[in-house]
Short mmCIF file of C-alpha atoms and ligand atoms in Angstrom, two decimals:
data_model
loop_
_atom_site.label_atom_id
_atom_site.label_comp_id
_atom_site.label_asym_id
_atom_site.label_seq_id
_atom_site.Cartn_x
_atom_site.Cartn_y
_atom_site.Cartn_z
CA MET A 1 103.95 122.90 121.48
CA LYS A 2 105.27 122.54 124.98
CA VAL A 3 103.62 120.86 127.96
CA SER A 4 103.24 123.29 130.91
CA VAL A 5 103.32 122.24 134.52
CA SER A 6 101.62 124.83 136.75
CA SER A 7 102.19 125.04 140.46
CA LYS A 8 99.75 127.92 140.98
CA HIS A 9 97.35 125.75 143.00
CA CYS A 10 99.94 123.91 145.07
CA GLU A 11 102.82 126.25 145.82
CA ARG A 12 101.24 127.59 148.97
CA PHE A 13 101.69 124.12 150.52
CA LEU A 14 105.49 124.43 150.21
CA GLU A 15 107.90 126.33 152.49
CA GLN A 16 109.99 129.15 151.09
CA GLY A 17 112.81 127.70 148.91
CA GLU A 18 111.39 124.12 149.11
CA LEU A 19 110.49 123.89 145.44
CA VAL A 20 113.93 125.23 144.44
CA SER A 21 115.60 122.64 146.60
CA PHE A 22 113.51 119.81 145.10
CA ILE A 23 114.22 121.10 141.59
CA LYS A 24 117.94 120.74 142.40
CA LYS A 25 117.38 117.15 143.55
CA ALA A 26 115.31 116.39 140.44
CA GLU A 27 118.05 117.92 138.31
CA ASP A 28 120.43 115.24 139.72
CA GLY A 29 117.90 112.62 138.68
CA TYR A 30 117.63 114.24 135.25
CA GLN A 31 121.41 114.05 134.88
CA LYS A 32 121.30 110.34 135.68
CA VAL A 33 118.81 109.86 132.81
CA LEU A 34 120.94 111.97 130.43
CA ASP A 35 124.38 110.44 131.16
CA SER A 36 123.15 106.89 131.97
CA SER A 37 124.74 107.03 135.41
CA GLY A 38 121.77 105.79 137.48
CA GLU A 39 120.68 102.29 138.47
CA GLY A 40 119.01 100.36 135.67
CA SER A 41 120.79 102.40 132.96
CA ASP A 42 120.81 99.46 130.59
CA PHE A 43 117.00 100.09 130.23
CA LEU A 44 117.28 103.65 128.86
CA GLY A 45 116.45 102.67 125.29
CA TRP A 46 113.11 104.50 125.53
CA ARG A 47 115.04 107.79 125.88
CA ASP A 48 116.12 107.68 122.25
CA LEU A 49 113.20 105.75 120.73
CA PRO A 50 111.49 108.67 119.01
CA SER A 51 114.62 109.73 117.18
CA SER A 52 116.21 106.25 116.74
CA LEU A 53 113.14 104.81 114.99
CA SER A 54 113.98 105.34 111.34
CA ASP A 55 111.41 106.38 108.72
CA GLU A 56 112.10 103.08 107.00
CA GLU A 57 111.10 101.16 110.12
CA THR A 58 107.98 103.29 110.58
CA GLU A 59 107.01 102.52 106.98
CA LYS A 60 107.49 98.82 107.69
CA ILE A 61 105.15 98.95 110.70
CA GLN A 62 102.64 100.87 108.59
CA ALA A 63 102.91 98.41 105.71
CA THR A 64 102.30 95.49 108.06
CA ALA A 65 99.25 97.28 109.46
CA ASP A 66 97.96 98.00 105.97
CA CYS A 67 98.34 94.35 105.07
CA LEU A 68 96.49 93.19 108.22
CA LYS A 69 93.73 95.75 107.54
CA LYS A 70 93.23 94.26 104.10
CA MET A 71 92.84 90.72 105.30
CA ALA A 72 90.98 91.23 108.58
CA ASP A 73 88.31 93.38 110.34
CA VAL A 74 89.51 92.60 113.83
CA LEU A 75 92.96 92.54 115.45
CA ILE A 76 93.22 90.60 118.69
CA VAL A 77 96.11 92.09 120.66
CA ILE A 78 97.40 89.64 123.23
CA GLY A 79 99.60 91.09 125.97
CA ILE A 80 99.56 92.38 129.54
CA GLY A 81 101.02 95.37 131.49
CA GLY A 82 103.39 97.41 129.32
CA SER A 83 102.66 95.12 126.39
CA TYR A 84 99.19 96.55 125.89
CA LEU A 85 98.38 99.58 128.14
CA GLY A 86 100.12 102.07 125.85
CA SER A 87 98.29 101.07 122.69
CA LEU A 88 95.04 100.76 124.60
CA ALA A 89 95.55 104.33 125.90
CA ALA A 90 96.30 105.71 122.43
CA ILE A 91 93.48 103.87 120.65
CA SER A 92 90.83 104.81 123.18
CA SER A 93 91.92 108.45 123.42
CA LEU A 94 92.26 108.95 119.67
CA LYS A 95 89.17 107.13 118.31
CA ARG A 96 88.09 110.37 116.67
CA PHE A 97 91.32 110.49 114.66
CA SER A 98 91.05 106.98 113.11
CA SER A 99 90.98 106.53 109.35
CA HIS A 100 87.98 104.81 107.73
CA ASP A 101 89.90 101.61 106.98
CA LYS A 102 90.65 101.00 110.63
CA MET A 103 90.50 97.56 112.23
CA GLU A 104 88.60 96.94 115.43
CA ILE A 105 91.14 96.24 118.15
CA ILE A 106 90.27 93.73 120.81
CA PHE A 107 92.67 93.32 123.79
CA ALA A 108 93.09 89.84 125.28
CA GLY A 109 95.42 88.04 127.70
CA ASN A 110 95.38 90.90 130.17
CA ASN A 111 93.46 88.87 132.74
CA MET A 112 92.37 85.24 133.26
CA CYS A 113 88.66 85.80 133.02
CA SER A 114 86.97 82.93 131.15
CA SER A 115 83.85 84.90 130.21
CA ARG A 116 86.06 87.45 128.41
CA TYR A 117 87.10 84.70 125.98
CA GLU A 118 83.46 83.89 125.27
CA GLU A 119 82.75 87.56 124.51
CA ILE A 120 85.68 87.76 122.09
CA PHE A 121 84.62 84.60 120.23
CA ASP A 122 81.13 86.04 119.89
CA LYS A 123 82.48 89.33 118.60
CA CYS A 124 84.64 87.56 115.99
CA ARG A 125 81.97 85.20 114.69
CA ASP A 126 81.13 87.04 111.46
CA LYS A 127 84.43 88.92 111.12
CA GLU A 128 87.86 88.19 109.59
CA VAL A 129 90.48 87.99 112.34
CA ALA A 130 94.22 88.63 112.80
CA VAL A 131 96.30 88.33 115.97
CA ASN A 132 99.24 90.30 117.35
CA VAL A 133 100.94 88.55 120.31
CA ILE A 134 103.16 90.85 122.36
CA SER A 135 105.49 89.72 125.06
CA LYS A 136 109.05 90.85 125.55
CA SER A 137 110.00 87.94 127.79
CA GLY A 138 107.81 85.39 126.00
CA SER A 139 107.24 83.79 129.39
CA THR A 140 104.18 85.62 130.76
CA THR A 141 101.48 83.24 131.83
CA GLU A 142 98.41 85.36 130.96
CA THR A 143 99.76 85.98 127.48
CA ALA A 144 100.74 82.29 127.07
CA ILE A 145 97.17 81.13 127.98
CA ALA A 146 95.56 83.58 125.53
CA PHE A 147 98.00 82.70 122.81
CA ARG A 148 97.26 78.99 123.24
CA ILE A 149 93.53 79.66 122.95
CA PHE A 150 93.67 82.05 119.98
CA ARG A 151 96.39 80.12 118.11
CA SER A 152 94.16 77.05 118.25
CA TYR A 153 91.14 79.19 117.18
CA MET A 154 93.07 80.62 114.22
CA GLU A 155 94.39 77.26 113.15
CA LYS A 156 90.92 75.72 113.26
CA ARG A 157 89.46 78.63 111.35
CA TYR A 158 92.19 79.38 108.80
CA GLY A 159 94.20 76.12 108.57
CA ARG A 160 97.71 76.69 107.19
CA ASP A 161 96.89 80.30 106.38
CA ALA A 162 96.62 81.10 110.10
CA SER A 163 100.40 81.78 110.14
CA LYS A 164 99.91 84.70 107.70
CA ARG A 165 97.47 86.28 110.16
CA ILE A 166 99.60 86.09 113.29
CA VAL A 167 102.24 88.76 114.08
CA MET A 168 104.60 88.28 116.99
CA THR A 169 106.24 91.18 118.81
CA THR A 170 108.82 89.71 121.21
CA GLY A 171 112.41 89.77 122.47
CA SER A 172 115.36 88.34 120.63
CA LYS A 173 115.21 85.02 122.48
CA GLY A 174 112.55 82.90 124.17
CA THR A 175 109.75 80.45 123.52
CA LEU A 176 107.62 82.86 121.50
CA ARG A 177 110.45 83.66 119.15
CA ASP A 178 111.14 79.95 118.62
CA ILE A 179 107.44 79.33 117.80
CA ALA A 180 107.37 82.34 115.43
CA GLU A 181 110.42 81.08 113.58
CA LYS A 182 108.99 77.56 113.30
CA GLU A 183 105.57 78.77 112.09
CA GLY A 184 106.86 81.55 109.84
CA TYR A 185 104.97 84.41 111.56
CA VAL A 186 105.90 88.03 110.83
CA THR A 187 107.93 89.22 113.85
CA PHE A 188 108.95 92.47 115.39
CA LEU A 189 111.71 92.88 117.96
CA VAL A 190 111.20 94.41 121.35
CA PRO A 191 114.52 96.16 121.98
CA GLU A 192 116.57 94.64 124.85
CA ASP A 193 117.03 98.06 126.48
CA VAL A 194 113.32 99.04 126.52
CA GLY A 195 111.16 97.83 129.41
CA GLY A 196 107.44 97.03 128.91
CA ARG A 197 105.96 100.17 130.47
CA TYR A 198 108.32 102.35 128.43
CA SER A 199 107.57 100.59 125.14
CA VAL A 200 104.55 102.35 123.67
CA LEU A 201 106.71 104.22 121.18
CA SER A 202 108.33 101.00 119.90
CA HIS A 203 106.75 98.27 117.74
CA VAL A 204 104.89 97.11 120.85
CA GLY A 205 102.57 100.11 120.77
CA LEU A 206 102.91 101.29 117.22
CA LEU A 207 101.62 98.28 115.32
CA PRO A 208 98.21 98.05 117.10
CA ILE A 209 97.94 101.87 116.96
CA ALA A 210 98.53 101.83 113.20
CA CYS A 211 96.01 98.99 112.77
CA ALA A 212 93.48 101.16 114.58
CA GLY A 213 93.90 103.72 111.75
CA ILE A 214 95.74 106.30 113.85
CA SER A 215 98.66 108.16 112.31
CA ILE A 216 101.84 106.74 113.87
CA LYS A 217 103.90 109.31 111.94
CA GLU A 218 102.14 112.13 113.77
CA LEU A 219 102.41 110.28 117.10
CA ILE A 220 106.20 109.88 116.55
CA ALA A 221 106.56 113.52 115.52
CA GLY A 222 105.04 114.57 118.82
CA ALA A 223 107.33 112.20 120.80
CA ARG A 224 110.35 113.57 118.86
CA GLN A 225 109.43 117.11 119.86
CA ALA A 226 109.10 115.97 123.51
CA GLN A 227 112.52 114.32 123.31
CA LYS A 228 114.02 117.60 122.00
CA ASP A 229 112.35 119.60 124.79
CA PHE A 230 113.55 117.09 127.41
CA LEU A 231 117.15 117.61 126.35
CA VAL A 232 116.92 121.33 127.28
CA LYS A 233 117.78 121.65 130.96
CA GLU A 234 116.46 125.17 131.43
CA ASP A 235 112.86 125.41 132.60
CA ASN A 236 112.50 121.63 132.01
CA GLN A 237 108.84 120.70 132.70
CA ALA A 238 109.52 117.03 133.30
CA VAL A 239 112.03 118.02 136.00
CA ARG A 240 109.53 120.52 137.43
CA TYR A 241 106.80 117.84 137.67
CA ALA A 242 109.22 115.32 139.23
CA ALA A 243 110.31 117.95 141.76
CA LEU A 244 106.73 118.80 142.77
CA ARG A 245 105.76 115.14 143.18
CA ASN A 246 108.76 114.46 145.39
CA ALA A 247 108.25 117.67 147.41
CA PHE A 248 104.69 116.61 148.31
CA TYR A 249 105.71 112.98 148.92
CA ASN A 250 108.28 114.33 151.38
CA LYS A 251 105.41 115.98 153.25
CA GLY A 252 103.57 112.66 153.65
CA LYS A 253 101.36 113.15 150.59
CA VAL A 254 101.79 109.54 149.37
CA ASN A 255 98.78 109.35 147.02
CA GLU A 256 98.60 111.14 143.70
CA ILE A 257 95.08 111.57 142.43
CA THR A 258 95.53 111.75 138.66
CA VAL A 259 92.57 113.60 137.24
CA THR A 260 91.23 113.81 133.77
CA ASN A 261 87.90 115.38 132.78
CA ARG A 262 87.70 113.75 129.31
CA ASP A 263 86.00 110.40 129.00
CA ASN A 264 88.34 109.36 126.20
CA MET A 265 91.41 109.91 128.35
CA LYS A 266 90.34 107.44 131.05
CA LEU A 267 92.61 104.64 129.73
CA PHE A 268 95.47 107.03 129.33
CA SER A 269 95.28 107.28 133.13
CA SER A 270 95.62 103.48 133.35
CA TRP A 271 98.82 103.68 131.27
CA PHE A 272 100.02 106.51 133.51
CA GLN A 273 99.19 104.51 136.65
CA GLN A 274 101.20 101.50 135.54
CA LEU A 275 104.14 103.60 134.46
CA PHE A 276 104.54 105.43 137.71
CA ALA A 277 103.42 102.71 140.17
CA GLU A 278 105.57 99.98 138.72
CA SER A 279 108.56 102.33 138.35
CA GLU A 280 108.42 103.97 141.80
CA GLY A 281 106.70 101.50 144.16
CA LYS A 282 109.70 99.67 145.60
CA ASP A 283 112.07 99.56 148.57
CA GLU A 284 108.97 100.35 150.70
CA LYS A 285 108.75 103.79 149.05
CA GLY A 286 106.70 105.38 146.28
CA ILE A 287 103.72 107.54 145.37
CA LEU A 288 100.56 105.62 144.56
CA PRO A 289 98.79 107.05 141.48
CA VAL A 290 95.04 106.88 141.85
CA PRO A 291 93.08 107.76 138.66
CA ALA A 292 89.97 109.88 138.99
CA PHE A 293 87.53 110.97 136.31
CA PHE A 294 85.76 114.31 136.66
CA THR A 295 83.01 115.10 136.97
CA SER A 296 81.73 111.51 137.60
CA ASP A 297 84.09 110.80 140.47
CA LEU A 298 83.30 114.17 142.08
CA HIS A 299 80.08 112.44 143.03
CA SER A 300 81.88 109.52 144.62
CA VAL A 301 85.57 109.78 145.73
CA GLY A 302 85.19 113.61 145.50
CA GLN A 303 84.04 113.57 149.09
CA TYR A 304 87.24 111.86 150.24
CA ILE A 305 89.46 114.15 148.14
CA GLN A 306 87.75 117.25 149.63
CA ASN A 307 87.74 116.17 153.22
CA GLY A 308 89.19 112.71 153.93
CA LEU A 309 92.70 111.90 155.24
CA ARG A 310 95.10 114.66 154.00
CA ASN A 311 97.65 112.30 152.50
CA MET A 312 97.29 113.19 148.86
CA PHE A 313 98.11 115.68 146.18
CA GLU A 314 96.34 115.96 142.88
CA THR A 315 97.64 116.05 139.29
CA VAL A 316 95.18 117.34 136.74
CA ILE A 317 96.00 116.30 133.19
CA GLU A 318 94.31 118.85 130.97
CA ILE A 319 93.70 118.42 127.28
CA LYS A 320 91.65 120.61 124.99
CA GLU A 321 89.06 119.35 122.55
CA ASP A 322 87.48 121.44 119.86
CA ILE A 323 84.05 119.82 120.16
CA ASN A 324 81.65 122.12 121.90
CA ILE A 325 78.05 120.93 121.82
CA PRO A 326 75.60 123.74 122.66
CA ILE A 327 73.05 123.07 125.34
CA PRO A 328 69.45 123.75 124.22
CA ASP A 329 67.59 126.40 126.28
CA PHE A 330 64.63 125.14 128.29
CA ALA A 331 63.15 127.98 130.29
CA SER A 332 61.44 125.74 132.81
CA ASP A 333 64.13 123.34 134.00
CA GLY A 334 65.62 125.55 136.65
CA PHE A 335 69.07 125.75 134.99
CA LEU A 336 68.79 129.20 133.34
CA PHE A 337 72.43 129.95 134.12
CA LEU A 338 73.41 127.32 131.51
CA ASP A 339 71.72 129.12 128.63
CA GLY A 340 74.06 129.94 125.73
CA LYS A 341 76.90 127.77 127.08
CA THR A 342 78.42 124.57 125.62
CA VAL A 343 79.16 121.27 127.34
CA GLY A 344 82.90 121.95 126.79
CA GLU A 345 82.78 125.37 128.52
CA ILE A 346 80.85 123.98 131.45
CA ASN A 347 83.29 121.09 131.81
CA GLU A 348 86.18 123.58 131.97
CA LYS A 349 84.43 125.57 134.67
CA ALA A 350 83.59 122.39 136.61
CA LEU A 351 87.31 121.43 136.55
CA THR A 352 88.45 124.85 137.74
CA ALA A 353 85.80 124.81 140.44
CA SER A 354 87.01 121.45 141.78
CA VAL A 355 90.67 122.52 141.59
CA ILE A 356 90.00 125.53 143.80
CA ALA A 357 87.76 123.59 146.14
CA HIS A 358 90.36 120.81 146.61
CA GLU A 359 93.13 123.37 147.16
CA ASP A 360 90.94 125.00 149.80
CA GLY A 361 90.35 121.55 151.32
CA GLY A 362 94.15 121.08 151.76
CA VAL A 363 95.02 119.19 148.62
CA PRO A 364 97.94 120.61 146.58
CA VAL A 365 96.93 120.56 142.90
CA ILE A 366 99.47 120.35 140.07
CA ARG A 367 97.99 121.24 136.62
CA ILE A 368 99.58 119.80 133.50
CA ASN A 369 98.34 121.27 130.26
CA LEU A 370 98.94 119.02 127.23
CA GLY A 371 97.25 121.26 124.64
CA GLU A 372 94.81 120.18 122.02
CA LEU A 373 94.00 116.42 121.64
CA SER A 374 95.69 114.84 118.56
CA PRO A 375 98.06 111.93 117.77
CA TYR A 376 100.93 114.45 117.91
CA THR A 377 99.89 115.63 121.43
CA LEU A 378 99.57 112.07 122.65
CA GLY A 379 102.97 111.09 121.31
CA TYR A 380 104.35 114.13 123.10
CA ALA A 381 102.50 113.14 126.30
CA PHE A 382 103.78 109.54 126.23
CA TYR A 383 107.40 110.73 126.03
CA PHE A 384 106.87 113.53 128.50
CA PHE A 385 105.52 111.23 131.22
CA GLU A 386 108.09 108.52 130.56
CA SER A 387 110.87 111.02 131.06
CA ALA A 388 109.20 112.68 134.09
CA CYS A 389 108.73 109.24 135.63
CA ALA A 390 112.36 108.22 135.22
CA VAL A 391 113.52 111.57 136.66
CA SER A 392 111.00 111.29 139.56
CA ALA A 393 112.02 107.74 140.44
CA TYR A 394 115.73 108.68 140.54
CA THR A 395 114.83 111.71 142.71
CA LEU A 396 112.98 109.34 145.02
CA GLY A 397 116.05 107.09 145.13
CA VAL A 398 114.75 103.97 143.36
CA ASN A 399 115.55 102.16 140.07
CA PRO A 400 112.83 103.25 137.64
CA PHE A 401 113.20 100.27 135.33
CA ASN A 402 112.89 97.12 137.34
CA GLN A 403 109.90 95.43 138.97
CA PRO A 404 111.39 92.75 141.26
CA SER A 405 108.28 92.33 143.43
CA VAL A 406 106.00 91.36 140.49
CA GLU A 407 107.81 88.00 140.66
CA GLU A 408 106.33 87.22 144.10
CA TYR A 409 102.79 86.41 142.97
CA LYS A 410 104.12 84.59 139.90
CA LYS A 411 106.23 82.21 142.03
CA ASN A 412 103.21 81.43 144.22
CA MET A 413 101.02 80.89 141.19
CA PHE A 414 103.54 78.51 139.56
CA ALA A 415 103.76 76.60 142.80
CA LEU A 416 99.99 76.32 143.12
CA LEU A 417 99.72 75.22 139.47
CA GLY A 418 102.36 72.53 140.00
CA LYS A 419 105.10 73.93 137.72
CA GLU A 420 108.30 71.94 137.78
CA GLY A 421 110.94 73.48 140.06
CA TYR A 422 108.38 75.02 142.44
CA GLU A 423 107.56 71.86 144.48
CA GLU A 424 109.08 73.01 147.75
CA LEU A 425 107.24 76.35 147.66
CA GLY A 426 104.05 74.43 146.81
CA GLU A 427 104.45 72.35 150.02
CA ARG A 428 104.97 75.47 152.08
CA LEU A 429 101.90 77.15 150.58
CA LYS A 430 99.66 74.16 151.27
CA SER A 431 99.59 74.98 154.96
CA ARG A 432 98.20 78.40 154.11
CA LEU A 433 95.34 77.35 151.85
O1 PA5 B 1 106.53 97.11 132.50
C1 PA5 B 1 106.79 95.92 132.49
O2 PA5 B 1 107.92 95.49 132.30
C2 PA5 B 1 105.69 94.89 132.71
O3 PA5 B 1 104.48 95.46 132.98
C3 PA5 B 1 105.57 93.98 131.47
O4 PA5 B 1 105.26 94.74 130.36
C4 PA5 B 1 104.53 92.89 131.66
O5 PA5 B 1 104.80 92.18 132.82
C5 PA5 B 1 104.46 91.96 130.49
O6 PA5 B 1 105.73 91.36 130.21
P1 PA5 B 1 106.07 90.67 128.84
O7 PA5 B 1 106.02 91.68 127.76
O8 PA5 B 1 107.44 90.10 129.03
O9 PA5 B 1 105.03 89.59 128.67
#
């Protein structure tokens, strides 16, 4: 399997030779990823994750998941940003591929909404519960709040046995690791050289995915293939995609509408959005990924895409599904042209119709075909987009692996909450309240 990036519906927006020139620029970015010569190169651990994760380590993750599945019905996954979006994307996209002994996965600690906690307590009332806390730094406030709440819940409910039901995925140092060691939790290490949004193929993503009954072996096999394909310079599709994105950005197309026409791929778009926005949006540069779901959004933002400000290009992420439900024939409903067709076929036609309409409306459309939906395909897709993102960010001229500006809101929040060391900022903020 190989992902294909088609420029058929966008090339006419480029001048002669423009794509070739951007491919050359993207190849320089690609080289930086390969030979670790770019900024942030100490965070390139994701590049080798699929091949460096040994079969033994994969078995260990699977064995932990099997053990959790035996003792609990529900796994509460506590984490935010890169610490949960990858597993959320995989679990929601691949529900159909889950084994019967799967756990229900509930994500917590990715916001500060009080009512969400109430909902989770209600859901867990008659169920056996386990917890996986995920934080590379161990110092993220949202995660810390949720962990305080669920640690206390688990200790009240299970007493000393709570520690057998809590798994910690964290960096080699920090508060969480200290707590884990003291309490005797099972722990997994987030590698130093893998950043949050590039961590889905590490223990961060793999443990929750395995608990959801999805084959991590297949997922890793897909990612390994993507890694092999990425290493081949000729006709490299990640480079091609990075080149196209940068070519359109250079023309003032600063928004990328990322389209999927499969309901189950919606949360994959959220993972994609974080990956690209947090990697590229810095130094007052960057393409803003805006997820859209067709056909529902064709009846809302579709108007803007077709005829609003011409500052966007579109990337359609296509995936095939083998489910094709036939539509019953009703002679009198005025939709005779649908007779004999399936929902899947009609969805394909609707997508093609919108691609052509948007191209005609002045929106360049990149089509990325991922093939048939499976854990293998998704593993491939994770690696493909991680590599394309790193190449694209280097082509744009930014460090793909840091997120310095995320700290700004955190500092203000600490000051407003009265954290020690933030008193002066707290005083300055007072005048703005
Ligand atoms: O991509 C990133 O690095 C971030 O989105 C982090 O994953 C997020 O901020 C959570 O960080 P941590 O895992 O340290 O709690």
